[in-house]
Amino acid sequence: MTIAIIIVAAGRGSRAGGTVPKQWQILAGKPVLQHTLAAFAGFGRIITVVHPDDFDRAQAFGAQIVAGGENRAQSVLNALRALEGQGVTQVLIHDGARPLVSASVIEAVLGALQHGPAAAPALPVTDALWQGQDGQVSGTQDRTALFRAQTPQGFDYAAILAAHLAHPGNAADDVEVARWAGLPVAITAGDENNIKLTWPADFARAEAVLKGRDMDVRMGNGYDVHAFTTGDHVWLCGVRVAHDKALLGHSDADVGMHALTDAIYGALAEGDIGTHFPPSDPQWKGAESHIFLSHAMTRLRTRGFALSNADVTLVCERPKIGPHATEMRMALARIMGVEVERISVKATTSERLGFTGREEGIAALATATLVRA
Ligand code: MG
């Protein structure tokens, strides 16, 4: 199988709004046509059919370019002819304004072409169908055996070239040409997201689909321990808690906030507190921990993320955390600039086992989830 892909993008239609044809409008930061070409990368050589006025900008995408004709069928024929004598055995013909076509839709068409001369994706019609006139339903239509056609439509190259050459012209799509020539056309699975961008609302939907595909969720964990020393209070998650000991540390020894800060750095794969605030640097001696946490949040936002949630667990026998947990959540949320419902602070004892059980110090664990903003 030597496959060529023809992307038909010569139309001048502007029902989608805007001042440029829809295949040149910007979708999620780049022209629609560029998304479409990317969807076919690796499947075969690509020929793009564009209006002669668009040659310059199409050149930037690297694919072979062919001039469009008077109508869609003529544009396809121009591309088919450009492929003559190059050993192409199968060809996929696709609308430039369908940028969301998935690899599985393409693969299904290619798979069907191993068993027949033509195949195309479609979805069965599930809504009831009506005729309408003057705002009134004037009739109903049986939807049995009706399908909504999509692209890419795939063909034996020689067969579809011959069919186009013989066809009287102006077919709605290439399946119509193939059937006119007597080729059996297999129906393969379409995809609801494989929409043809036509109306302004289609662009909003396409952006949402692309955003979902690009979803970037990251998790990080943090762990910290500080030993007790003499004193009369501890700082935990931004709250001063009276206690008969203090926590020993280079800064204010807020073990919970340190674990949380490291969880955020961890999710960003940007080291830990020590990476950004070296303990060897005297300017951070005694620094309040909210400086570290604020810095981690700035890094998070600079990298284009938002904090989805964070969960901190303090491990100690005393002081009792429960009475302060809400205040701790509020303090952290304030420093981090997020809603309090995204922040959890809870505690456990270690059943008097180990260093926390012997009340030699406090341990803290934290998890943070980041999502691409
Ligand atoms: Mg620490």
PDB file of C-alpha atoms and ligand atoms in Angstrom, residues 224-226 251 253-255 258-259 273, ligand 1:
ATOM      1  CA  ASP A 224       9.279  16.809  55.722  1.00  0.00           C
ATOM      2  CA  VAL A 225      10.348  16.249  59.315  1.00  0.00           C
ATOM      3  CA  HIS A 226      11.345  18.692  62.004  1.00  0.00           C
ATOM      4  CA  SER A 251      13.458  28.864  59.088  1.00  0.00           C
ATOM      5  CA  ALA A 253      10.185  25.078  60.775  1.00  0.00           C
ATOM      6  CA  ASP A 254       6.604  24.955  59.453  1.00  0.00           C
ATOM      7  CA  VAL A 255       6.852  21.302  58.552  1.00  0.00           C
ATOM      8  CA  HIS A 258       7.422  22.775  53.714  1.00  0.00           C
ATOM      9  CA  ALA A 259       5.921  19.433  52.636  1.00  0.00           C
ATOM     10  CA  ILE A 273      12.737  24.149  48.658  1.00  0.00           C
TER      11      ILE A 273
HETATM   12 MG    MG B   1      11.524  21.635  56.458  1.00  0.00          MG
END
